Amino acid sequence: MNYTLHQLEIFKKIAEVKSVTKASEQLFLTQPAVSIQLKNFQDQFKLPLFEVVGRKLYITEFGEEIAKAAAKILEEVEAINYKSSLFEGELAGKLKISIVSTAKYAMPYFLSGFIKENKMVDVTMDVTNKMSVIRALENNECDFAMVSTIPKKLKIEQIELMKNKMFFVAGKDYKIPKKNVSLKDLNESIFIFRENGSATRLAMEKYLVKHKIEILRKMELTSNEAVKQAVIAGLGISIMPIIGINDALKTGDIQILKIKDLPLETYWNLIWLRSKNLSNVAKAFQQFIINNKEEIIEEQFRKYNNSSKY
């Protein structure tokens, strides 16, 4: 047999996602290239690794065993690469970060420079809701988390990153009776909420209670992107972080409603457990953020902190 590491990686991914198309997307390869490598890999075995029934791909029992073996081989190769880099004086290892969904618009900018400087560092970034992020932190499943609300029950350390400004927004066809919308004008609208556990939902609920806004109809969605698309479609109004809707504002698909006591302002924070023994990679990332956060915020996020613009 003469299979390559590249073929092992491709088959492992296909076995995970059960689709050549999805595997090609996640590996940033063309579908024909993945199909060719899959065929070449299959040709080296007498037993089938997979079968196609209808339009669905199924991994055979034999294929599952080969996929497990491939995963182990690739892990060993990764370990060899890490050890080689360490002996050469390079930083090598894994960095695990868990972030709330709206932080996905910010965290990549804080990671970019660090990854470019340290090519042997692999990053896993889990994008989920606040409750899941805190659970991952509490269970030691990640090195760092990015949140806008600090968990009170955990003993954590933090680095304050940047402002998180939230506005009431509506679709382009939302009828505004006058220049500034009054709180009473909102009562007939459908309010679009994030799911329970979301910091954005909590901020929105506090604002509505504080100003005694009556909610007659509401909708609940499980991601910031879903809320944005619902607002664009004219399904209702919501309070959303400005960082996640900037493109829609530029195209005019979303409009900011000028309402009393807005925007709401919190801060994004990079947090970690005080008791956690940070790896060398995690310590290096921590120091990178401390040294470079002001420059990153100025270069990438100055437009979001300009209050006069909105």
PDB file of C-alpha atoms in Angstrom:
ATOM      1  CA  MET A   1       0.000   0.000   0.000  1.00  0.00           C
ATOM      2  CA  ASN A   2       1.146   3.469  -0.820  1.00  0.00           C
ATOM      3  CA  TYR A   3      -1.437   5.864   0.619  1.00  0.00           C
ATOM      4  CA  THR A   4      -0.435   9.416   1.578  1.00  0.00           C
ATOM      5  CA  LEU A   5      -1.056  11.539   4.652  1.00  0.00           C
ATOM      6  CA  HIS A   6      -3.146  13.789   2.425  1.00  0.00           C
ATOM      7  CA  GLN A   7      -5.420  10.855   1.534  1.00  0.00           C
ATOM      8  CA  LEU A   8      -5.719   9.892   5.200  1.00  0.00           C
ATOM      9  CA  GLU A   9      -6.740  13.437   6.086  1.00  0.00           C
ATOM     10  CA  ILE A  10      -9.322  13.548   3.299  1.00  0.00           C
ATOM     11  CA  PHE A  11     -10.875  10.183   4.189  1.00  0.00           C
ATOM     12  CA  LYS A  12     -10.950  11.048   7.894  1.00  0.00           C
ATOM     13  CA  LYS A  13     -12.871  14.237   7.094  1.00  0.00           C
ATOM     14  CA  ILE A  14     -15.282  12.433   4.745  1.00  0.00           C
ATOM     15  CA  ALA A  15     -15.967   9.854   7.451  1.00  0.00           C
ATOM     16  CA  GLU A  16     -16.720  12.674   9.909  1.00  0.00           C
ATOM     17  CA  VAL A  17     -19.107  14.701   7.734  1.00  0.00           C
ATOM     18  CA  LYS A  18     -20.470  11.848   5.556  1.00  0.00           C
ATOM     19  CA  SER A  19     -20.209  14.007   2.454  1.00  0.00           C
ATOM     20  CA  VAL A  20     -17.597  14.648  -0.230  1.00  0.00           C
ATOM     21  CA  THR A  21     -19.005  18.136  -0.807  1.00  0.00           C
ATOM     22  CA  LYS A  22     -18.860  19.133   2.869  1.00  0.00           C
ATOM     23  CA  ALA A  23     -15.393  17.610   3.234  1.00  0.00           C
ATOM     24  CA  SER A  24     -14.096  19.602   0.268  1.00  0.00           C
ATOM     25  CA  GLU A  25     -15.540  22.810   1.728  1.00  0.00           C
ATOM     26  CA  GLN A  26     -14.012  22.242   5.164  1.00  0.00           C
ATOM     27  CA  LEU A  27     -10.630  21.251   3.703  1.00  0.00           C
ATOM     28  CA  PHE A  28     -10.690  24.197   1.255  1.00  0.00           C
ATOM     29  CA  LEU A  29     -10.292  21.843  -1.718  1.00  0.00           C
ATOM     30  CA  THR A  30     -12.323  21.410  -4.896  1.00  0.00           C
ATOM     31  CA  GLN A  31     -14.852  18.600  -4.949  1.00  0.00           C
ATOM     32  CA  PRO A  32     -13.196  16.857  -7.956  1.00  0.00           C
ATOM     33  CA  ALA A  33      -9.828  16.889  -6.155  1.00  0.00           C
ATOM     34  CA  VAL A  34     -11.365  15.259  -3.072  1.00  0.00           C
ATOM     35  CA  SER A  35     -13.206  12.686  -5.198  1.00  0.00           C
ATOM     36  CA  ILE A  36      -9.999  11.703  -7.013  1.00  0.00           C
ATOM     37  CA  GLN A  37      -8.060  11.265  -3.762  1.00  0.00           C
ATOM     38  CA  LEU A  38     -10.924   9.255  -2.273  1.00  0.00           C
ATOM     39  CA  LYS A  39     -10.909   6.919  -5.300  1.00  0.00           C
ATOM     40  CA  ASN A  40      -7.117   6.521  -5.159  1.00  0.00           C
ATOM     41  CA  PHE A  41      -7.347   5.707  -1.462  1.00  0.00           C
ATOM     42  CA  GLN A  42     -10.172   3.198  -1.980  1.00  0.00           C
ATOM     43  CA  ASP A  43      -8.251   1.447  -4.782  1.00  0.00           C
ATOM     44  CA  GLN A  44      -5.650   0.333  -2.228  1.00  0.00           C
ATOM     45  CA  PHE A  45      -8.160  -1.811  -0.304  1.00  0.00           C
ATOM     46  CA  LYS A  46     -10.047  -4.950  -1.337  1.00  0.00           C
ATOM     47  CA  LEU A  47     -12.978  -4.122   0.945  1.00  0.00           C
ATOM     48  CA  PRO A  48     -15.198  -1.047   0.368  1.00  0.00           C
ATOM     49  CA  LEU A  49     -14.626   1.939   2.645  1.00  0.00           C
ATOM     50  CA  PHE A  50     -17.985   3.493   1.798  1.00  0.00           C
ATOM     51  CA  GLU A  51     -21.139   3.028  -0.213  1.00  0.00           C
ATOM     52  CA  VAL A  52     -23.560   5.422  -1.838  1.00  0.00           C
ATOM     53  CA  VAL A  53     -27.266   4.707  -1.386  1.00  0.00           C
ATOM     54  CA  GLY A  54     -29.463   7.095  -3.292  1.00  0.00           C
ATOM     55  CA  ARG A  55     -27.578  10.358  -2.889  1.00  0.00           C
ATOM     56  CA  LYS A  56     -26.239   9.647   0.577  1.00  0.00           C
ATOM     57  CA  LEU A  57     -22.751   8.426   1.412  1.00  0.00           C
ATOM     58  CA  TYR A  58     -22.389   5.801   4.128  1.00  0.00           C
ATOM     59  CA  ILE A  59     -19.121   4.654   5.700  1.00  0.00           C
ATOM     60  CA  THR A  60     -18.849   0.867   5.989  1.00  0.00           C
ATOM     61  CA  GLU A  61     -17.800  -0.882   9.183  1.00  0.00           C
ATOM     62  CA  PHE A  62     -14.387  -1.452   7.624  1.00  0.00           C
ATOM     63  CA  GLY A  63     -14.263   2.196   6.599  1.00  0.00           C
ATOM     64  CA  GLU A  64     -15.004   3.297  10.178  1.00  0.00           C
ATOM     65  CA  GLU A  65     -12.028   1.261  11.433  1.00  0.00           C
ATOM     66  CA  ILE A  66      -9.763   2.785   8.766  1.00  0.00           C
ATOM     67  CA  ALA A  67     -11.003   6.278   9.685  1.00  0.00           C
ATOM     68  CA  LYS A  68     -10.127   5.658  13.356  1.00  0.00           C
ATOM     69  CA  ALA A  69      -6.664   4.427  12.375  1.00  0.00           C
ATOM     70  CA  ALA A  70      -6.205   7.457  10.105  1.00  0.00           C
ATOM     71  CA  ALA A  71      -7.084   9.782  12.994  1.00  0.00           C
ATOM     72  CA  LYS A  72      -4.461   8.147  15.210  1.00  0.00           C
ATOM     73  CA  ILE A  73      -1.797   8.341  12.489  1.00  0.00           C
ATOM     74  CA  LEU A  74      -2.517  12.024  11.848  1.00  0.00           C
ATOM     75  CA  GLU A  75      -2.354  12.759  15.592  1.00  0.00           C
ATOM     76  CA  GLU A  76       1.071  11.122  15.768  1.00  0.00           C
ATOM     77  CA  VAL A  77       2.281  13.108  12.758  1.00  0.00           C
ATOM     78  CA  GLU A  78       1.011  16.284  14.422  1.00  0.00           C
ATOM     79  CA  ALA A  79       2.896  15.364  17.599  1.00  0.00           C
ATOM     80  CA  ILE A  80       6.092  14.833  15.583  1.00  0.00           C
ATOM     81  CA  ASN A  81       5.684  18.252  13.970  1.00  0.00           C
ATOM     82  CA  TYR A  82       5.115  19.878  17.365  1.00  0.00           C
ATOM     83  CA  LYS A  83       8.185  18.228  18.881  1.00  0.00           C
ATOM     84  CA  SER A  84      10.318  19.208  15.909  1.00  0.00           C
ATOM     85  CA  SER A  85       9.179  22.822  16.204  1.00  0.00           C
ATOM     86  CA  LEU A  86       9.865  22.885  19.945  1.00  0.00           C
ATOM     87  CA  PHE A  87      13.434  21.663  19.434  1.00  0.00           C
ATOM     88  CA  GLU A  88      13.850  24.363  16.792  1.00  0.00           C
ATOM     89  CA  GLY A  89      12.707  26.990  19.292  1.00  0.00           C
ATOM     90  CA  GLU A  90       9.282  27.613  17.761  1.00  0.00           C
ATOM     91  CA  LEU A  91       6.062  27.911  19.744  1.00  0.00           C
ATOM     92  CA  ALA A  92       3.932  24.851  19.020  1.00  0.00           C
ATOM     93  CA  GLY A  93       0.733  23.376  20.400  1.00  0.00           C
ATOM     94  CA  LYS A  94      -2.997  23.955  20.584  1.00  0.00           C
ATOM     95  CA  LEU A  95      -5.061  26.930  21.677  1.00  0.00           C
ATOM     96  CA  LYS A  96      -8.728  26.379  22.535  1.00  0.00           C
ATOM     97  CA  ILE A  97     -11.099  29.331  22.688  1.00  0.00           C
ATOM     98  CA  SER A  98     -14.853  29.379  23.319  1.00  0.00           C
ATOM     99  CA  ILE A  99     -16.774  32.502  22.318  1.00  0.00           C
ATOM    100  CA  VAL A 100     -20.350  33.753  22.271  1.00  0.00           C
ATOM    101  CA  SER A 101     -21.802  34.001  18.768  1.00  0.00           C
ATOM    102  CA  THR A 102     -21.584  37.784  18.410  1.00  0.00           C
ATOM    103  CA  ALA A 103     -17.878  37.663  19.340  1.00  0.00           C
ATOM    104  CA  LYS A 104     -17.172  35.851  16.067  1.00  0.00           C
ATOM    105  CA  TYR A 105     -17.077  39.279  14.431  1.00  0.00           C
ATOM    106  CA  ALA A 106     -14.207  40.345  16.704  1.00  0.00           C
ATOM    107  CA  MET A 107     -12.098  37.399  17.881  1.00  0.00           C
ATOM    108  CA  PRO A 108     -10.596  36.552  14.445  1.00  0.00           C
ATOM    109  CA  TYR A 109      -8.897  39.970  14.416  1.00  0.00           C
ATOM    110  CA  PHE A 110      -7.334  39.328  17.823  1.00  0.00           C
ATOM    111  CA  LEU A 111      -6.141  35.906  16.645  1.00  0.00           C
ATOM    112  CA  SER A 112      -4.837  36.808  13.194  1.00  0.00           C
ATOM    113  CA  GLY A 113      -1.498  38.356  14.114  1.00  0.00           C
ATOM    114  CA  PHE A 114      -0.740  35.678  16.703  1.00  0.00           C
ATOM    115  CA  ILE A 115      -1.376  32.856  14.217  1.00  0.00           C
ATOM    116  CA  LYS A 116       0.796  34.514  11.569  1.00  0.00           C
ATOM    117  CA  GLU A 117       3.655  34.786  14.055  1.00  0.00           C
ATOM    118  CA  ASN A 118       3.281  31.197  15.283  1.00  0.00           C
ATOM    119  CA  LYS A 119       2.606  28.868  12.370  1.00  0.00           C
ATOM    120  CA  MET A 120       2.805  25.701  14.472  1.00  0.00           C
ATOM    121  CA  VAL A 121      -0.041  26.755  16.767  1.00  0.00           C
ATOM    122  CA  ASP A 122      -3.395  25.145  15.974  1.00  0.00           C
ATOM    123  CA  VAL A 123      -6.512  26.996  17.091  1.00  0.00           C
ATOM    124  CA  THR A 124      -9.905  25.527  17.921  1.00  0.00           C
ATOM    125  CA  MET A 125     -12.610  28.171  18.295  1.00  0.00           C
ATOM    126  CA  ASP A 126     -16.061  27.072  19.453  1.00  0.00           C
ATOM    127  CA  VAL A 127     -18.805  29.593  18.647  1.00  0.00           C
ATOM    128  CA  THR A 128     -21.883  29.071  20.826  1.00  0.00           C
ATOM    129  CA  ASN A 129     -24.166  30.795  23.359  1.00  0.00           C
ATOM    130  CA  LYS A 130     -23.158  32.291  26.702  1.00  0.00           C
ATOM    131  CA  MET A 131     -24.267  29.352  28.846  1.00  0.00           C
ATOM    132  CA  SER A 132     -22.282  26.869  26.751  1.00  0.00           C
ATOM    133  CA  VAL A 133     -19.218  29.126  26.798  1.00  0.00           C
ATOM    134  CA  ILE A 134     -19.282  29.347  30.606  1.00  0.00           C
ATOM    135  CA  ARG A 135     -19.815  25.586  30.845  1.00  0.00           C
ATOM    136  CA  ALA A 136     -16.773  24.958  28.616  1.00  0.00           C
ATOM    137  CA  LEU A 137     -14.709  27.291  30.784  1.00  0.00           C
ATOM    138  CA  GLU A 138     -15.914  25.693  34.002  1.00  0.00           C
ATOM    139  CA  ASN A 139     -15.203  22.165  32.708  1.00  0.00           C
ATOM    140  CA  ASN A 140     -11.689  23.129  31.595  1.00  0.00           C
ATOM    141  CA  GLU A 141     -12.578  22.451  27.951  1.00  0.00           C
ATOM    142  CA  CYS A 142     -11.007  25.682  26.716  1.00  0.00           C
ATOM    143  CA  ASP A 143      -8.084  27.963  27.536  1.00  0.00           C
ATOM    144  CA  PHE A 144      -9.943  31.249  27.095  1.00  0.00           C
ATOM    145  CA  ALA A 145     -13.456  32.544  26.547  1.00  0.00           C
ATOM    146  CA  MET A 146     -14.683  35.791  25.014  1.00  0.00           C
ATOM    147  CA  VAL A 147     -17.827  37.203  26.615  1.00  0.00           C
ATOM    148  CA  SER A 148     -19.480  40.541  27.277  1.00  0.00           C
ATOM    149  CA  THR A 149     -20.924  39.558  30.668  1.00  0.00           C
ATOM    150  CA  ILE A 150     -18.529  38.325  33.355  1.00  0.00           C
ATOM    151  CA  PRO A 151     -19.772  35.141  35.099  1.00  0.00           C
ATOM    152  CA  LYS A 152     -20.212  35.851  38.800  1.00  0.00           C
ATOM    153  CA  LYS A 153     -19.967  32.263  40.062  1.00  0.00           C
ATOM    154  CA  LEU A 154     -16.502  31.548  38.653  1.00  0.00           C
ATOM    155  CA  LYS A 155     -13.164  32.889  39.857  1.00  0.00           C
ATOM    156  CA  ILE A 156     -11.721  34.269  36.681  1.00  0.00           C
ATOM    157  CA  GLU A 157      -9.023  36.582  35.351  1.00  0.00           C
ATOM    158  CA  GLN A 158      -9.811  38.928  32.505  1.00  0.00           C
ATOM    159  CA  ILE A 159      -8.438  41.299  29.897  1.00  0.00           C
ATOM    160  CA  GLU A 160     -10.881  44.011  28.839  1.00  0.00           C
ATOM    161  CA  LEU A 161     -10.853  44.218  25.059  1.00  0.00           C
ATOM    162  CA  MET A 162     -13.333  46.617  23.449  1.00  0.00           C
ATOM    163  CA  LYS A 163     -16.764  48.197  23.678  1.00  0.00           C
ATOM    164  CA  ASN A 164     -19.851  46.232  22.692  1.00  0.00           C
ATOM    165  CA  LYS A 165     -22.515  48.724  21.592  1.00  0.00           C
ATOM    166  CA  MET A 166     -26.103  47.555  21.077  1.00  0.00           C
ATOM    167  CA  PHE A 167     -28.933  49.354  19.261  1.00  0.00           C
ATOM    168  CA  PHE A 168     -32.597  48.786  18.510  1.00  0.00           C
ATOM    169  CA  VAL A 169     -32.748  47.921  14.807  1.00  0.00           C
ATOM    170  CA  ALA A 170     -35.407  47.278  12.183  1.00  0.00           C
ATOM    171  CA  GLY A 171     -35.603  46.390   8.499  1.00  0.00           C
ATOM    172  CA  LYS A 172     -35.457  49.028   5.779  1.00  0.00           C
ATOM    173  CA  ASP A 173     -39.246  49.019   5.315  1.00  0.00           C
ATOM    174  CA  TYR A 174     -40.042  49.611   8.999  1.00  0.00           C
ATOM    175  CA  LYS A 175     -42.309  52.654   9.174  1.00  0.00           C
ATOM    176  CA  ILE A 176     -40.966  55.366  11.474  1.00  0.00           C
ATOM    177  CA  PRO A 177     -43.750  57.831  12.369  1.00  0.00           C
ATOM    178  CA  LYS A 178     -41.332  60.628  13.160  1.00  0.00           C
ATOM    179  CA  LYS A 179     -37.622  61.356  13.392  1.00  0.00           C
ATOM    180  CA  ASN A 180     -37.170  59.763  16.797  1.00  0.00           C
ATOM    181  CA  VAL A 181     -39.145  56.640  17.683  1.00  0.00           C
ATOM    182  CA  SER A 182     -40.926  56.775  21.040  1.00  0.00           C
ATOM    183  CA  LEU A 183     -41.070  53.763  23.331  1.00  0.00           C
ATOM    184  CA  LYS A 184     -44.835  53.529  22.778  1.00  0.00           C
ATOM    185  CA  ASP A 185     -44.270  53.203  19.015  1.00  0.00           C
ATOM    186  CA  LEU A 186     -42.621  49.819  19.616  1.00  0.00           C
ATOM    187  CA  ASN A 187     -45.578  48.103  21.277  1.00  0.00           C
ATOM    188  CA  GLU A 188     -47.162  46.883  18.027  1.00  0.00           C
ATOM    189  CA  SER A 189     -43.928  45.358  16.724  1.00  0.00           C
ATOM    190  CA  ILE A 190     -42.807  41.743  16.913  1.00  0.00           C
ATOM    191  CA  PHE A 191     -39.766  41.559  19.190  1.00  0.00           C
ATOM    192  CA  ILE A 192     -37.066  39.154  18.048  1.00  0.00           C
ATOM    193  CA  PHE A 193     -35.094  37.649  20.932  1.00  0.00           C
ATOM    194  CA  ARG A 194     -32.005  35.506  21.137  1.00  0.00           C
ATOM    195  CA  GLU A 195     -32.343  32.209  23.017  1.00  0.00           C
ATOM    196  CA  ASN A 196     -32.188  31.904  26.813  1.00  0.00           C
ATOM    197  CA  GLY A 197     -28.623  32.186  28.054  1.00  0.00           C
ATOM    198  CA  SER A 198     -27.635  34.827  25.511  1.00  0.00           C
ATOM    199  CA  ALA A 199     -26.056  38.007  26.913  1.00  0.00           C
ATOM    200  CA  THR A 200     -27.712  40.015  24.114  1.00  0.00           C
ATOM    201  CA  ARG A 201     -31.120  38.653  25.151  1.00  0.00           C
ATOM    202  CA  LEU A 202     -30.437  39.540  28.792  1.00  0.00           C
ATOM    203  CA  ALA A 203     -29.522  43.114  27.832  1.00  0.00           C
ATOM    204  CA  MET A 204     -32.649  43.408  25.679  1.00  0.00           C
ATOM    205  CA  GLU A 205     -34.922  42.061  28.440  1.00  0.00           C
ATOM    206  CA  LYS A 206     -33.470  44.464  31.016  1.00  0.00           C
ATOM    207  CA  TYR A 207     -34.030  47.399  28.671  1.00  0.00           C
ATOM    208  CA  LEU A 208     -37.655  46.413  27.953  1.00  0.00           C
ATOM    209  CA  VAL A 209     -38.445  45.943  31.664  1.00  0.00           C
ATOM    210  CA  LYS A 210     -36.748  49.199  32.651  1.00  0.00           C
ATOM    211  CA  HIS A 211     -38.776  51.193  30.135  1.00  0.00           C
ATOM    212  CA  LYS A 212     -42.010  49.238  30.676  1.00  0.00           C
ATOM    213  CA  ILE A 213     -42.324  48.313  27.017  1.00  0.00           C
ATOM    214  CA  GLU A 214     -45.263  45.964  26.515  1.00  0.00           C
ATOM    215  CA  ILE A 215     -44.499  42.886  24.458  1.00  0.00           C
ATOM    216  CA  LEU A 216     -47.546  41.655  22.543  1.00  0.00           C
ATOM    217  CA  ARG A 217     -45.762  39.376  20.078  1.00  0.00           C
ATOM    218  CA  LYS A 218     -42.284  37.885  20.094  1.00  0.00           C
ATOM    219  CA  MET A 219     -40.031  35.471  18.242  1.00  0.00           C
ATOM    220  CA  GLU A 220     -36.975  33.566  19.512  1.00  0.00           C
ATOM    221  CA  LEU A 221     -33.971  32.636  17.363  1.00  0.00           C
ATOM    222  CA  THR A 222     -30.776  30.832  18.275  1.00  0.00           C
ATOM    223  CA  SER A 223     -28.044  32.901  16.606  1.00  0.00           C
ATOM    224  CA  ASN A 224     -27.146  36.518  15.959  1.00  0.00           C
ATOM    225  CA  GLU A 225     -27.050  35.848  12.210  1.00  0.00           C
ATOM    226  CA  ALA A 226     -30.574  34.404  12.294  1.00  0.00           C
ATOM    227  CA  VAL A 227     -31.835  37.484  14.152  1.00  0.00           C
ATOM    228  CA  LYS A 228     -30.163  39.763  11.604  1.00  0.00           C
ATOM    229  CA  GLN A 229     -31.756  37.958   8.669  1.00  0.00           C
ATOM    230  CA  ALA A 230     -35.156  38.051  10.364  1.00  0.00           C
ATOM    231  CA  VAL A 231     -34.830  41.802  10.908  1.00  0.00           C
ATOM    232  CA  ILE A 232     -33.764  42.323   7.284  1.00  0.00           C
ATOM    233  CA  ALA A 233     -36.785  40.306   6.148  1.00  0.00           C
ATOM    234  CA  GLY A 234     -39.055  42.624   8.128  1.00  0.00           C
ATOM    235  CA  LEU A 235     -40.223  40.010  10.627  1.00  0.00           C
ATOM    236  CA  GLY A 236     -39.692  42.311  13.585  1.00  0.00           C
ATOM    237  CA  ILE A 237     -37.286  44.472  15.581  1.00  0.00           C
ATOM    238  CA  SER A 238     -34.487  43.599  17.977  1.00  0.00           C
ATOM    239  CA  ILE A 239     -31.590  44.933  20.003  1.00  0.00           C
ATOM    240  CA  MET A 240     -28.347  43.880  18.314  1.00  0.00           C
ATOM    241  CA  PRO A 241     -24.601  44.542  18.656  1.00  0.00           C
ATOM    242  CA  ILE A 242     -23.424  47.045  16.071  1.00  0.00           C
ATOM    243  CA  ILE A 243     -20.412  44.896  15.222  1.00  0.00           C
ATOM    244  CA  GLY A 244     -22.658  42.210  13.723  1.00  0.00           C
ATOM    245  CA  ILE A 245     -24.789  44.436  11.486  1.00  0.00           C
ATOM    246  CA  ASN A 246     -22.334  46.911   9.977  1.00  0.00           C
ATOM    247  CA  ASP A 247     -22.571  45.455   6.452  1.00  0.00           C
ATOM    248  CA  ALA A 248     -26.370  45.495   6.568  1.00  0.00           C
ATOM    249  CA  LEU A 249     -26.289  49.138   7.680  1.00  0.00           C
ATOM    250  CA  LYS A 250     -24.043  50.044   4.750  1.00  0.00           C
ATOM    251  CA  THR A 251     -26.399  48.428   2.241  1.00  0.00           C
ATOM    252  CA  GLY A 252     -29.449  49.971   3.911  1.00  0.00           C
ATOM    253  CA  ASP A 253     -31.044  46.604   4.693  1.00  0.00           C
ATOM    254  CA  ILE A 254     -31.135  47.503   8.390  1.00  0.00           C
ATOM    255  CA  GLN A 255     -31.816  50.843  10.068  1.00  0.00           C
ATOM    256  CA  ILE A 256     -31.047  51.947  13.604  1.00  0.00           C
ATOM    257  CA  LEU A 257     -34.032  53.203  15.581  1.00  0.00           C
ATOM    258  CA  LYS A 258     -33.154  56.299  17.575  1.00  0.00           C
ATOM    259  CA  ILE A 259     -34.664  55.519  20.945  1.00  0.00           C
ATOM    260  CA  LYS A 260     -34.144  56.752  24.498  1.00  0.00           C
ATOM    261  CA  ASP A 261     -31.136  55.431  26.482  1.00  0.00           C
ATOM    262  CA  LEU A 262     -29.495  53.701  23.540  1.00  0.00           C
ATOM    263  CA  PRO A 263     -26.992  52.437  22.630  1.00  0.00           C
ATOM    264  CA  LEU A 264     -26.479  49.986  25.460  1.00  0.00           C
ATOM    265  CA  GLU A 265     -22.778  49.574  26.168  1.00  0.00           C
ATOM    266  CA  THR A 266     -20.878  46.649  27.635  1.00  0.00           C
ATOM    267  CA  TYR A 267     -17.305  45.453  27.065  1.00  0.00           C
ATOM    268  CA  TRP A 268     -15.940  42.356  25.406  1.00  0.00           C
ATOM    269  CA  ASN A 269     -13.585  40.510  27.731  1.00  0.00           C
ATOM    270  CA  LEU A 270     -11.078  37.719  27.273  1.00  0.00           C
ATOM    271  CA  ILE A 271     -11.455  35.557  30.387  1.00  0.00           C
ATOM    272  CA  TRP A 272      -9.897  32.414  31.853  1.00  0.00           C
ATOM    273  CA  LEU A 273     -10.125  30.460  35.089  1.00  0.00           C
ATOM    274  CA  ARG A 274      -7.877  31.836  37.822  1.00  0.00           C
ATOM    275  CA  SER A 275      -6.956  28.277  38.806  1.00  0.00           C
ATOM    276  CA  LYS A 276      -6.060  27.162  35.273  1.00  0.00           C
ATOM    277  CA  ASN A 277      -2.462  26.181  34.565  1.00  0.00           C
ATOM    278  CA  LEU A 278      -2.031  27.900  31.214  1.00  0.00           C
ATOM    279  CA  SER A 279       0.086  26.154  28.582  1.00  0.00           C
ATOM    280  CA  ASN A 280       3.023  27.927  26.941  1.00  0.00           C
ATOM    281  CA  VAL A 281       0.826  28.590  23.903  1.00  0.00           C
ATOM    282  CA  ALA A 282      -1.948  30.059  26.062  1.00  0.00           C
ATOM    283  CA  LYS A 283       0.547  32.235  27.971  1.00  0.00           C
ATOM    284  CA  ALA A 284       1.997  33.465  24.679  1.00  0.00           C
ATOM    285  CA  PHE A 285      -1.473  34.376  23.380  1.00  0.00           C
ATOM    286  CA  GLN A 286      -2.291  36.126  26.633  1.00  0.00           C
ATOM    287  CA  GLN A 287       0.857  38.255  26.342  1.00  0.00           C
ATOM    288  CA  PHE A 288       0.156  38.924  22.655  1.00  0.00           C
ATOM    289  CA  ILE A 289      -3.266  40.336  23.541  1.00  0.00           C
ATOM    290  CA  ILE A 290      -1.823  42.518  26.317  1.00  0.00           C
ATOM    291  CA  ASN A 291       0.860  43.899  23.988  1.00  0.00           C
ATOM    292  CA  ASN A 292      -1.270  44.389  20.873  1.00  0.00           C
ATOM    293  CA  LYS A 293      -4.917  44.894  21.845  1.00  0.00           C
ATOM    294  CA  GLU A 294      -4.880  48.705  21.631  1.00  0.00           C
ATOM    295  CA  GLU A 295      -3.393  48.649  18.133  1.00  0.00           C
ATOM    296  CA  ILE A 296      -5.846  45.976  16.958  1.00  0.00           C
ATOM    297  CA  ILE A 297      -8.836  47.877  18.359  1.00  0.00           C
ATOM    298  CA  GLU A 298      -7.684  51.135  16.767  1.00  0.00           C
ATOM    299  CA  GLU A 299      -7.067  49.564  13.363  1.00  0.00           C
ATOM    300  CA  GLN A 300     -10.064  47.239  13.158  1.00  0.00           C
ATOM    301  CA  PHE A 301     -12.806  48.591  15.418  1.00  0.00           C
ATOM    302  CA  ARG A 302     -12.474  52.358  15.599  1.00  0.00           C
ATOM    303  CA  LYS A 303     -15.611  52.768  13.432  1.00  0.00           C
ATOM    304  CA  TYR A 304     -17.714  50.864  15.976  1.00  0.00           C
ATOM    305  CA  ASN A 305     -16.581  53.070  18.860  1.00  0.00           C
ATOM    306  CA  ASN A 306     -17.417  56.319  17.064  1.00  0.00           C
ATOM    307  CA  SER A 307     -20.648  57.313  18.842  1.00  0.00           C
ATOM    308  CA  SER A 308     -21.338  60.261  16.545  1.00  0.00           C
ATOM    309  CA  LYS A 309     -21.603  57.951  13.518  1.00  0.00           C
ATOM    310  CA  TYR A 310     -24.701  56.239  14.857  1.00  0.00           C
TER     311      TYR A 310
END
